[in-house]
C-alpha cells in the first residue's frame, strides 16, 4: 500500500532549451515537449502502461538525443544534456498561460517589431484590429487542422501583405502568414486552408503556411516581406509624385491656354 502511494504519476524536467512534462493516462503516459516559453512543440502518448513513468521518460529523452530534429522538438538537446527536475504543477500552469495567450503573440523581436508597424499602419476591417484578425485566423487554422486530423501545430500567426502597411488597393486580399510545426507539407496545408474561401468582413483571407524546414521560420521570413513592402511603398510614392507632377503641368498648361485665348480675344 505504501509503495502504491509513493509511485510517481507526473513529472516535469528541463533539458537544454526544452521543457518536458509527463503524466499517467489511460493508455500509458501523456507527454509534452515545450520550448523555453512553455509553448508546446511536440507531444503524444507513450502507449506502454506496463513500464514506470521514469522508464517512459528515459525512452523519450533517448529518442530526442539520438534521432535527427525533424520538427523542432529536439532544439539544443545533445547526448551530454542532463535533466533538471522542475515542479510539475508550476510547469502545467505556465503551459496553460502560454496556451491562453495564444501563438498570435509570438515571442520574437523580429516578429514583435513587424507587428508593431502593422498596428500603426493597418486600417481596421469591421472594427477589427490586426491582432484580432490574427486571432480569428488562428482559430480557423486550428479548427481546420483538428477537423482534418493534420499533424501540425501553430507556432505563430502574422498579418502580412499590403494591408499590414496601409498599401492595399480596392480589391486587395487579407494576407496572413502562419508558421506551423509538424510533418505536413506546405502545399497540402495551403490547399487545406483555402478550400473554404475563408473571408473576414467580406475580404478574402489568403493564408500562407510556412514551416521551418521548407520556407523557414517567421524570423527568417518576415524580413523579406518587409523589404518587399518597402519597395512597394517606394513605387507607390514615385507614382503619386508623377501624378502630382502631371497635375501641376496640366494646371500650368490650362493657365497658359486661357491666357492665349484672352489675348486672341483682345486682338479681335
PDB file of C-alpha atoms in Angstrom:
ATOM      1  CA  UNK A   1       0.000   0.000   0.000  1.00  0.00           C
ATOM      2  CA  UNK A   2       2.799   2.399   0.931  1.00  0.00           C
ATOM      3  CA  UNK A   3       4.633   1.543  -2.291  1.00  0.00           C
ATOM      4  CA  UNK A   4       1.497   2.385  -4.320  1.00  0.00           C
ATOM      5  CA  UNK A   5       1.227   5.785  -2.598  1.00  0.00           C
ATOM      6  CA  UNK A   6       4.862   6.602  -3.412  1.00  0.00           C
ATOM      7  CA  UNK A   7       4.520   5.704  -7.090  1.00  0.00           C
ATOM      8  CA  UNK A   8       5.243   8.684  -9.350  1.00  0.00           C
ATOM      9  CA  UNK A   9       2.435   9.656 -11.707  1.00  0.00           C
ATOM     10  CA  UNK A  10       3.591  13.046 -13.019  1.00  0.00           C
ATOM     11  CA  UNK A  11       6.968  14.643 -13.666  1.00  0.00           C
ATOM     12  CA  UNK A  12       8.469  17.711 -15.317  1.00  0.00           C
ATOM     13  CA  UNK A  13      12.042  18.410 -16.351  1.00  0.00           C
ATOM     14  CA  UNK A  14      14.159  20.920 -18.203  1.00  0.00           C
ATOM     15  CA  UNK A  15      16.755  19.605 -20.639  1.00  0.00           C
ATOM     16  CA  UNK A  16      18.863  22.081 -22.621  1.00  0.00           C
ATOM     17  CA  UNK A  17      16.359  24.563 -24.121  1.00  0.00           C
ATOM     18  CA  UNK A  18      13.378  22.231 -23.833  1.00  0.00           C
ATOM     19  CA  UNK A  19      10.852  21.522 -21.077  1.00  0.00           C
ATOM     20  CA  UNK A  20       9.200  18.116 -20.832  1.00  0.00           C
ATOM     21  CA  UNK A  21       6.154  17.201 -18.775  1.00  0.00           C
ATOM     22  CA  UNK A  22       4.784  13.684 -18.480  1.00  0.00           C
ATOM     23  CA  UNK A  23       1.868  12.177 -16.591  1.00  0.00           C
ATOM     24  CA  UNK A  24      -0.109   8.977 -16.390  1.00  0.00           C
ATOM     25  CA  UNK A  25      -3.119   8.491 -18.641  1.00  0.00           C
ATOM     26  CA  UNK A  26      -5.376   5.562 -19.530  1.00  0.00           C
ATOM     27  CA  UNK A  27      -3.157   4.301 -22.353  1.00  0.00           C
ATOM     28  CA  UNK A  28       0.208   4.934 -20.729  1.00  0.00           C
ATOM     29  CA  UNK A  29       1.855   8.338 -20.354  1.00  0.00           C
ATOM     30  CA  UNK A  30       0.813  11.645 -21.876  1.00  0.00           C
ATOM     31  CA  UNK A  31       3.833  13.876 -22.510  1.00  0.00           C
ATOM     32  CA  UNK A  32       4.541  17.352 -23.898  1.00  0.00           C
ATOM     33  CA  UNK A  33       7.774  18.848 -25.219  1.00  0.00           C
ATOM     34  CA  UNK A  34       7.833  22.639 -24.876  1.00  0.00           C
ATOM     35  CA  UNK A  35      10.164  25.479 -25.717  1.00  0.00           C
ATOM     36  CA  UNK A  36      11.514  27.836 -23.069  1.00  0.00           C
ATOM     37  CA  UNK A  37       8.315  29.895 -23.277  1.00  0.00           C
ATOM     38  CA  UNK A  38       6.230  26.810 -22.431  1.00  0.00           C
ATOM     39  CA  UNK A  39       4.762  26.610 -25.922  1.00  0.00           C
ATOM     40  CA  UNK A  40       4.164  23.012 -26.969  1.00  0.00           C
ATOM     41  CA  UNK A  41       6.312  21.846 -29.869  1.00  0.00           C
ATOM     42  CA  UNK A  42       5.580  18.153 -29.821  1.00  0.00           C
ATOM     43  CA  UNK A  43       3.939  15.535 -27.655  1.00  0.00           C
ATOM     44  CA  UNK A  44       1.766  12.486 -27.601  1.00  0.00           C
ATOM     45  CA  UNK A  45       1.014   9.343 -25.653  1.00  0.00           C
ATOM     46  CA  UNK A  46       3.691   6.826 -24.770  1.00  0.00           C
ATOM     47  CA  UNK A  47       1.432   3.790 -25.017  1.00  0.00           C
ATOM     48  CA  UNK A  48       3.064   1.324 -22.662  1.00  0.00           C
ATOM     49  CA  UNK A  49       1.442   1.458 -19.223  1.00  0.00           C
ATOM     50  CA  UNK A  50       3.427  -1.599 -18.126  1.00  0.00           C
ATOM     51  CA  UNK A  51       6.620   0.389 -17.510  1.00  0.00           C
ATOM     52  CA  UNK A  52       7.253   3.136 -14.964  1.00  0.00           C
ATOM     53  CA  UNK A  53       6.964   6.839 -15.731  1.00  0.00           C
ATOM     54  CA  UNK A  54      10.744   7.206 -15.350  1.00  0.00           C
ATOM     55  CA  UNK A  55      11.360   4.470 -17.903  1.00  0.00           C
ATOM     56  CA  UNK A  56       8.943   6.098 -20.341  1.00  0.00           C
ATOM     57  CA  UNK A  57      10.664   9.448 -19.858  1.00  0.00           C
ATOM     58  CA  UNK A  58      14.057   7.844 -20.417  1.00  0.00           C
ATOM     59  CA  UNK A  59      12.898   6.418 -23.755  1.00  0.00           C
ATOM     60  CA  UNK A  60      11.519   9.800 -24.849  1.00  0.00           C
ATOM     61  CA  UNK A  61      14.787  11.538 -23.931  1.00  0.00           C
ATOM     62  CA  UNK A  62      16.910   8.926 -25.673  1.00  0.00           C
ATOM     63  CA  UNK A  63      14.801   9.344 -28.793  1.00  0.00           C
ATOM     64  CA  UNK A  64      15.380  13.108 -28.718  1.00  0.00           C
ATOM     65  CA  UNK A  65      19.110  12.695 -28.188  1.00  0.00           C
ATOM     66  CA  UNK A  66      19.751  10.076 -30.834  1.00  0.00           C
ATOM     67  CA  UNK A  67      17.415  10.986 -33.699  1.00  0.00           C
ATOM     68  CA  UNK A  68      17.582  13.939 -36.129  1.00  0.00           C
ATOM     69  CA  UNK A  69      15.481  17.010 -35.385  1.00  0.00           C
ATOM     70  CA  UNK A  70      12.648  16.733 -37.909  1.00  0.00           C
ATOM     71  CA  UNK A  71      10.072  19.029 -36.306  1.00  0.00           C
ATOM     72  CA  UNK A  72      11.977  21.366 -33.997  1.00  0.00           C
ATOM     73  CA  UNK A  73      11.329  19.326 -30.849  1.00  0.00           C
ATOM     74  CA  UNK A  74      14.978  18.452 -30.237  1.00  0.00           C
ATOM     75  CA  UNK A  75      16.222  22.021 -30.002  1.00  0.00           C
ATOM     76  CA  UNK A  76      19.711  22.150 -28.488  1.00  0.00           C
ATOM     77  CA  UNK A  77      19.473  18.749 -26.814  1.00  0.00           C
ATOM     78  CA  UNK A  78      22.692  16.765 -27.209  1.00  0.00           C
ATOM     79  CA  UNK A  79      23.966  13.432 -25.939  1.00  0.00           C
ATOM     80  CA  UNK A  80      25.518  15.275 -22.978  1.00  0.00           C
ATOM     81  CA  UNK A  81      22.357  17.166 -21.986  1.00  0.00           C
ATOM     82  CA  UNK A  82      21.084  16.411 -18.494  1.00  0.00           C
ATOM     83  CA  UNK A  83      17.654  16.555 -16.916  1.00  0.00           C
ATOM     84  CA  UNK A  84      16.846  19.203 -14.319  1.00  0.00           C
ATOM     85  CA  UNK A  85      13.813  18.446 -12.172  1.00  0.00           C
ATOM     86  CA  UNK A  86      11.008  21.031 -12.218  1.00  0.00           C
ATOM     87  CA  UNK A  87       7.774  21.394 -10.305  1.00  0.00           C
ATOM     88  CA  UNK A  88       5.082  19.692 -12.390  1.00  0.00           C
ATOM     89  CA  UNK A  89       2.250  21.949 -11.196  1.00  0.00           C
ATOM     90  CA  UNK A  90       4.232  25.102 -11.964  1.00  0.00           C
ATOM     91  CA  UNK A  91       5.094  23.849 -15.439  1.00  0.00           C
ATOM     92  CA  UNK A  92       1.442  22.988 -16.069  1.00  0.00           C
ATOM     93  CA  UNK A  93       0.377  26.484 -15.020  1.00  0.00           C
ATOM     94  CA  UNK A  94       2.978  28.094 -17.277  1.00  0.00           C
ATOM     95  CA  UNK A  95       1.886  25.911 -20.194  1.00  0.00           C
ATOM     96  CA  UNK A  96      -1.764  26.815 -19.664  1.00  0.00           C
ATOM     97  CA  UNK A  97      -0.868  30.505 -19.568  1.00  0.00           C
ATOM     98  CA  UNK A  98       1.134  30.194 -22.786  1.00  0.00           C
ATOM     99  CA  UNK A  99      -1.825  28.495 -24.449  1.00  0.00           C
ATOM    100  CA  UNK A 100      -4.208  31.142 -23.122  1.00  0.00           C
ATOM    101  CA  UNK A 101      -2.144  33.966 -24.555  1.00  0.00           C
ATOM    102  CA  UNK A 102      -2.021  32.149 -27.859  1.00  0.00           C
ATOM    103  CA  UNK A 103       0.577  31.925 -30.552  1.00  0.00           C
ATOM    104  CA  UNK A 104      -0.604  35.150 -32.193  1.00  0.00           C
ATOM    105  CA  UNK A 105       1.727  36.961 -29.757  1.00  0.00           C
ATOM    106  CA  UNK A 106       4.762  35.008 -30.849  1.00  0.00           C
ATOM    107  CA  UNK A 107       7.707  35.987 -28.629  1.00  0.00           C
ATOM    108  CA  UNK A 108      10.360  37.246 -31.041  1.00  0.00           C
ATOM    109  CA  UNK A 109      11.891  40.691 -31.508  1.00  0.00           C
ATOM    110  CA  UNK A 110      11.684  40.408 -35.308  1.00  0.00           C
ATOM    111  CA  UNK A 111       8.039  39.385 -35.184  1.00  0.00           C
ATOM    112  CA  UNK A 112       7.095  41.881 -32.489  1.00  0.00           C
ATOM    113  CA  UNK A 113       8.673  44.763 -34.428  1.00  0.00           C
ATOM    114  CA  UNK A 114       6.849  43.703 -37.589  1.00  0.00           C
ATOM    115  CA  UNK A 115       3.555  43.529 -35.690  1.00  0.00           C
ATOM    116  CA  UNK A 116       4.151  46.921 -34.082  1.00  0.00           C
ATOM    117  CA  UNK A 117       4.474  48.548 -37.516  1.00  0.00           C
ATOM    118  CA  UNK A 118       1.326  46.767 -38.631  1.00  0.00           C
ATOM    119  CA  UNK A 119      -0.656  48.168 -35.708  1.00  0.00           C
ATOM    120  CA  UNK A 120       0.394  51.673 -36.776  1.00  0.00           C
ATOM    121  CA  UNK A 121      -0.467  51.248 -40.467  1.00  0.00           C
ATOM    122  CA  UNK A 122      -3.375  48.807 -40.527  1.00  0.00           C
ATOM    123  CA  UNK A 123      -6.835  50.054 -41.444  1.00  0.00           C
ATOM    124  CA  UNK A 124      -9.388  48.158 -39.299  1.00  0.00           C
ATOM    125  CA  UNK A 125     -11.783  45.797 -41.037  1.00  0.00           C
ATOM    126  CA  UNK A 126     -15.251  45.792 -39.491  1.00  0.00           C
ATOM    127  CA  UNK A 127     -13.657  47.497 -36.457  1.00  0.00           C
ATOM    128  CA  UNK A 128     -11.247  44.558 -36.072  1.00  0.00           C
ATOM    129  CA  UNK A 129      -7.600  45.321 -35.322  1.00  0.00           C
ATOM    130  CA  UNK A 130      -4.685  43.428 -36.840  1.00  0.00           C
ATOM    131  CA  UNK A 131      -4.236  41.410 -33.638  1.00  0.00           C
ATOM    132  CA  UNK A 132      -7.915  40.480 -33.527  1.00  0.00           C
ATOM    133  CA  UNK A 133      -7.764  39.320 -37.136  1.00  0.00           C
ATOM    134  CA  UNK A 134      -4.689  37.210 -36.364  1.00  0.00           C
ATOM    135  CA  UNK A 135      -6.594  35.593 -33.503  1.00  0.00           C
ATOM    136  CA  UNK A 136      -9.552  34.813 -35.784  1.00  0.00           C
ATOM    137  CA  UNK A 137      -7.234  33.266 -38.365  1.00  0.00           C
ATOM    138  CA  UNK A 138      -5.509  31.240 -35.657  1.00  0.00           C
ATOM    139  CA  UNK A 139      -8.847  29.816 -34.517  1.00  0.00           C
ATOM    140  CA  UNK A 140      -9.777  28.983 -38.111  1.00  0.00           C
ATOM    141  CA  UNK A 141      -6.455  27.251 -38.813  1.00  0.00           C
ATOM    142  CA  UNK A 142      -6.616  25.256 -35.579  1.00  0.00           C
ATOM    143  CA  UNK A 143     -10.149  24.139 -36.406  1.00  0.00           C
ATOM    144  CA  UNK A 144      -9.136  23.027 -39.908  1.00  0.00           C
ATOM    145  CA  UNK A 145      -6.161  21.082 -38.555  1.00  0.00           C
ATOM    146  CA  UNK A 146      -8.310  19.288 -35.992  1.00  0.00           C
ATOM    147  CA  UNK A 147     -11.197  18.572 -38.371  1.00  0.00           C
ATOM    148  CA  UNK A 148      -8.868  17.004 -40.928  1.00  0.00           C
ATOM    149  CA  UNK A 149      -6.541  15.259 -38.455  1.00  0.00           C
ATOM    150  CA  UNK A 150      -3.452  17.070 -39.740  1.00  0.00           C
ATOM    151  CA  UNK A 151      -0.208  16.527 -37.836  1.00  0.00           C
ATOM    152  CA  UNK A 152       0.680  20.194 -37.373  1.00  0.00           C
ATOM    153  CA  UNK A 153       0.535  22.886 -34.705  1.00  0.00           C
ATOM    154  CA  UNK A 154       0.695  26.662 -34.956  1.00  0.00           C
ATOM    155  CA  UNK A 155       3.858  28.446 -33.920  1.00  0.00           C
ATOM    156  CA  UNK A 156       2.912  31.958 -34.992  1.00  0.00           C
ATOM    157  CA  UNK A 157       0.346  33.994 -36.930  1.00  0.00           C
ATOM    158  CA  UNK A 158       1.230  37.323 -38.552  1.00  0.00           C
ATOM    159  CA  UNK A 159      -0.759  39.645 -40.781  1.00  0.00           C
ATOM    160  CA  UNK A 160       1.337  40.362 -43.872  1.00  0.00           C
ATOM    161  CA  UNK A 161       0.925  41.766 -47.365  1.00  0.00           C
ATOM    162  CA  UNK A 162      -0.094  45.236 -48.491  1.00  0.00           C
ATOM    163  CA  UNK A 163      -2.772  45.747 -45.829  1.00  0.00           C
ATOM    164  CA  UNK A 164      -0.290  45.474 -42.975  1.00  0.00           C
ATOM    165  CA  UNK A 165       1.429  48.647 -44.229  1.00  0.00           C
ATOM    166  CA  UNK A 166      -1.615  50.541 -45.472  1.00  0.00           C
ATOM    167  CA  UNK A 167      -0.657  49.958 -49.111  1.00  0.00           C
ATOM    168  CA  UNK A 168      -3.717  47.990 -50.139  1.00  0.00           C
ATOM    169  CA  UNK A 169      -5.787  48.558 -53.216  1.00  0.00           C
ATOM    170  CA  UNK A 170      -9.544  48.335 -53.531  1.00  0.00           C
ATOM    171  CA  UNK A 171      -9.531  44.575 -54.170  1.00  0.00           C
ATOM    172  CA  UNK A 172      -6.545  43.546 -52.037  1.00  0.00           C
ATOM    173  CA  UNK A 173      -6.783  40.262 -50.148  1.00  0.00           C
ATOM    174  CA  UNK A 174      -6.055  39.948 -46.456  1.00  0.00           C
ATOM    175  CA  UNK A 175      -2.686  38.175 -46.413  1.00  0.00           C
ATOM    176  CA  UNK A 176      -1.741  36.198 -43.310  1.00  0.00           C
ATOM    177  CA  UNK A 177       1.356  34.052 -42.832  1.00  0.00           C
ATOM    178  CA  UNK A 178       1.110  31.122 -40.412  1.00  0.00           C
ATOM    179  CA  UNK A 179       4.167  29.229 -39.206  1.00  0.00           C
ATOM    180  CA  UNK A 180       3.461  25.611 -38.316  1.00  0.00           C
ATOM    181  CA  UNK A 181       5.333  22.723 -36.791  1.00  0.00           C
ATOM    182  CA  UNK A 182       4.733  19.135 -37.761  1.00  0.00           C
ATOM    183  CA  UNK A 183       5.165  16.681 -40.583  1.00  0.00           C
ATOM    184  CA  UNK A 184       2.698  18.121 -43.101  1.00  0.00           C
ATOM    185  CA  UNK A 185       3.747  19.532 -46.482  1.00  0.00           C
ATOM    186  CA  UNK A 186       3.320  23.256 -47.056  1.00  0.00           C
ATOM    187  CA  UNK A 187       1.339  22.730 -50.265  1.00  0.00           C
ATOM    188  CA  UNK A 188      -1.071  20.346 -48.505  1.00  0.00           C
ATOM    189  CA  UNK A 189      -1.558  22.894 -45.731  1.00  0.00           C
ATOM    190  CA  UNK A 190      -2.120  25.640 -48.302  1.00  0.00           C
ATOM    191  CA  UNK A 191      -4.823  23.613 -50.038  1.00  0.00           C
ATOM    192  CA  UNK A 192      -6.481  22.836 -46.703  1.00  0.00           C
ATOM    193  CA  UNK A 193      -6.652  26.485 -45.633  1.00  0.00           C
ATOM    194  CA  UNK A 194      -8.018  27.675 -48.980  1.00  0.00           C
ATOM    195  CA  UNK A 195     -10.716  25.101 -49.650  1.00  0.00           C
ATOM    196  CA  UNK A 196     -13.423  27.121 -47.837  1.00  0.00           C
ATOM    197  CA  UNK A 197     -12.606  30.510 -49.410  1.00  0.00           C
ATOM    198  CA  UNK A 198     -12.351  31.908 -45.887  1.00  0.00           C
ATOM    199  CA  UNK A 199     -13.046  35.634 -45.553  1.00  0.00           C
ATOM    200  CA  UNK A 200     -13.277  38.296 -42.848  1.00  0.00           C
ATOM    201  CA  UNK A 201     -15.531  41.306 -43.283  1.00  0.00           C
ATOM    202  CA  UNK A 202     -16.145  40.346 -46.888  1.00  0.00           C
ATOM    203  CA  UNK A 203     -12.419  40.343 -47.663  1.00  0.00           C
ATOM    204  CA  UNK A 204     -10.818  37.128 -48.861  1.00  0.00           C
ATOM    205  CA  UNK A 205      -8.160  35.797 -46.484  1.00  0.00           C
ATOM    206  CA  UNK A 206      -5.055  34.406 -48.182  1.00  0.00           C
ATOM    207  CA  UNK A 207      -3.321  32.138 -45.653  1.00  0.00           C
ATOM    208  CA  UNK A 208       0.306  31.352 -46.414  1.00  0.00           C
ATOM    209  CA  UNK A 209       1.526  28.361 -44.345  1.00  0.00           C
ATOM    210  CA  UNK A 210       5.264  28.132 -43.733  1.00  0.00           C
ATOM    211  CA  UNK A 211       7.406  25.568 -41.936  1.00  0.00           C
ATOM    212  CA  UNK A 212      10.920  25.790 -40.553  1.00  0.00           C
ATOM    213  CA  UNK A 213      12.321  23.116 -42.840  1.00  0.00           C
ATOM    214  CA  UNK A 214      10.799  24.451 -46.079  1.00  0.00           C
ATOM    215  CA  UNK A 215      10.224  28.209 -46.273  1.00  0.00           C
ATOM    216  CA  UNK A 216      11.727  28.940 -42.857  1.00  0.00           C
ATOM    217  CA  UNK A 217      10.597  30.445 -39.566  1.00  0.00           C
ATOM    218  CA  UNK A 218       8.760  33.733 -39.151  1.00  0.00           C
ATOM    219  CA  UNK A 219      12.016  35.341 -38.012  1.00  0.00           C
ATOM    220  CA  UNK A 220      13.605  34.304 -41.290  1.00  0.00           C
ATOM    221  CA  UNK A 221      10.590  35.018 -43.491  1.00  0.00           C
ATOM    222  CA  UNK A 222       9.363  38.417 -42.298  1.00  0.00           C
ATOM    223  CA  UNK A 223      12.473  40.498 -43.130  1.00  0.00           C
ATOM    224  CA  UNK A 224      11.952  39.572 -46.788  1.00  0.00           C
ATOM    225  CA  UNK A 225       8.303  40.607 -46.538  1.00  0.00           C
ATOM    226  CA  UNK A 226       9.377  43.926 -45.029  1.00  0.00           C
ATOM    227  CA  UNK A 227      11.809  44.568 -47.884  1.00  0.00           C
ATOM    228  CA  UNK A 228       9.140  43.762 -50.465  1.00  0.00           C
ATOM    229  CA  UNK A 229       6.629  46.068 -48.792  1.00  0.00           C
ATOM    230  CA  UNK A 230       9.171  48.887 -48.593  1.00  0.00           C
ATOM    231  CA  UNK A 231       9.890  48.527 -52.318  1.00  0.00           C
ATOM    232  CA  UNK A 232       6.152  48.595 -52.983  1.00  0.00           C
ATOM    233  CA  UNK A 233       5.748  51.705 -50.824  1.00  0.00           C
ATOM    234  CA  UNK A 234       8.517  53.462 -52.744  1.00  0.00           C
ATOM    235  CA  UNK A 235       6.969  52.549 -56.102  1.00  0.00           C
ATOM    236  CA  UNK A 236       3.605  53.875 -54.960  1.00  0.00           C
ATOM    237  CA  UNK A 237       5.324  57.034 -53.734  1.00  0.00           C
ATOM    238  CA  UNK A 238       7.024  57.523 -57.118  1.00  0.00           C
ATOM    239  CA  UNK A 239       3.720  57.015 -58.954  1.00  0.00           C
ATOM    240  CA  UNK A 240       1.997  59.525 -56.691  1.00  0.00           C
ATOM    241  CA  UNK A 241       4.751  62.078 -57.290  1.00  0.00           C
ATOM    242  CA  UNK A 242       4.469  61.553 -61.049  1.00  0.00           C
ATOM    243  CA  UNK A 243       0.712  62.064 -60.814  1.00  0.00           C
ATOM    244  CA  UNK A 244       1.240  65.271 -58.829  1.00  0.00           C
ATOM    245  CA  UNK A 245       3.777  66.494 -61.375  1.00  0.00           C
ATOM    246  CA  UNK A 246       1.425  65.663 -64.216  1.00  0.00           C
ATOM    247  CA  UNK A 247      -1.371  67.555 -62.477  1.00  0.00           C
ATOM    248  CA  UNK A 248       0.880  70.579 -61.974  1.00  0.00           C
ATOM    249  CA  UNK A 249       1.860  70.557 -65.645  1.00  0.00           C
ATOM    250  CA  UNK A 250      -1.792  70.218 -66.626  1.00  0.00           C
ATOM    251  CA  UNK A 251      -2.748  73.199 -64.456  1.00  0.00           C
ATOM    252  CA  UNK A 252       0.046  75.312 -65.940  1.00  0.00           C
ATOM    253  CA  UNK A 253      -0.974  74.293 -69.455  1.00  0.00           C
ATOM    254  CA  UNK A 254      -4.571  75.259 -68.763  1.00  0.00           C
ATOM    255  CA  UNK A 255      -3.466  78.649 -67.412  1.00  0.00           C
ATOM    256  CA  UNK A 256      -1.292  79.277 -70.467  1.00  0.00           C
ATOM    257  CA  UNK A 257      -4.116  78.175 -72.740  1.00  0.00           C
ATOM    258  CA  UNK A 258      -6.569  80.524 -71.029  1.00  0.00           C
ATOM    259  CA  UNK A 259      -4.073  83.372 -71.297  1.00  0.00           C
ATOM    260  CA  UNK A 260      -3.631  82.752 -75.009  1.00  0.00           C
ATOM    261  CA  UNK A 261      -7.374  82.767 -75.568  1.00  0.00           C
ATOM    262  CA  UNK A 262      -7.751  86.101 -73.754  1.00  0.00           C
ATOM    263  CA  UNK A 263      -5.018  87.670 -75.901  1.00  0.00           C
ATOM    264  CA  UNK A 264      -6.694  86.440 -79.052  1.00  0.00           C
ATOM    265  CA  UNK A 265      -9.993  87.907 -77.918  1.00  0.00           C
ATOM    266  CA  UNK A 266      -8.370  91.324 -77.317  1.00  0.00           C
ATOM    267  CA  UNK A 267      -6.767  91.285 -80.753  1.00  0.00           C
ATOM    268  CA  UNK A 268     -10.164  90.706 -82.300  1.00  0.00           C
TER     269      UNK A 268
END
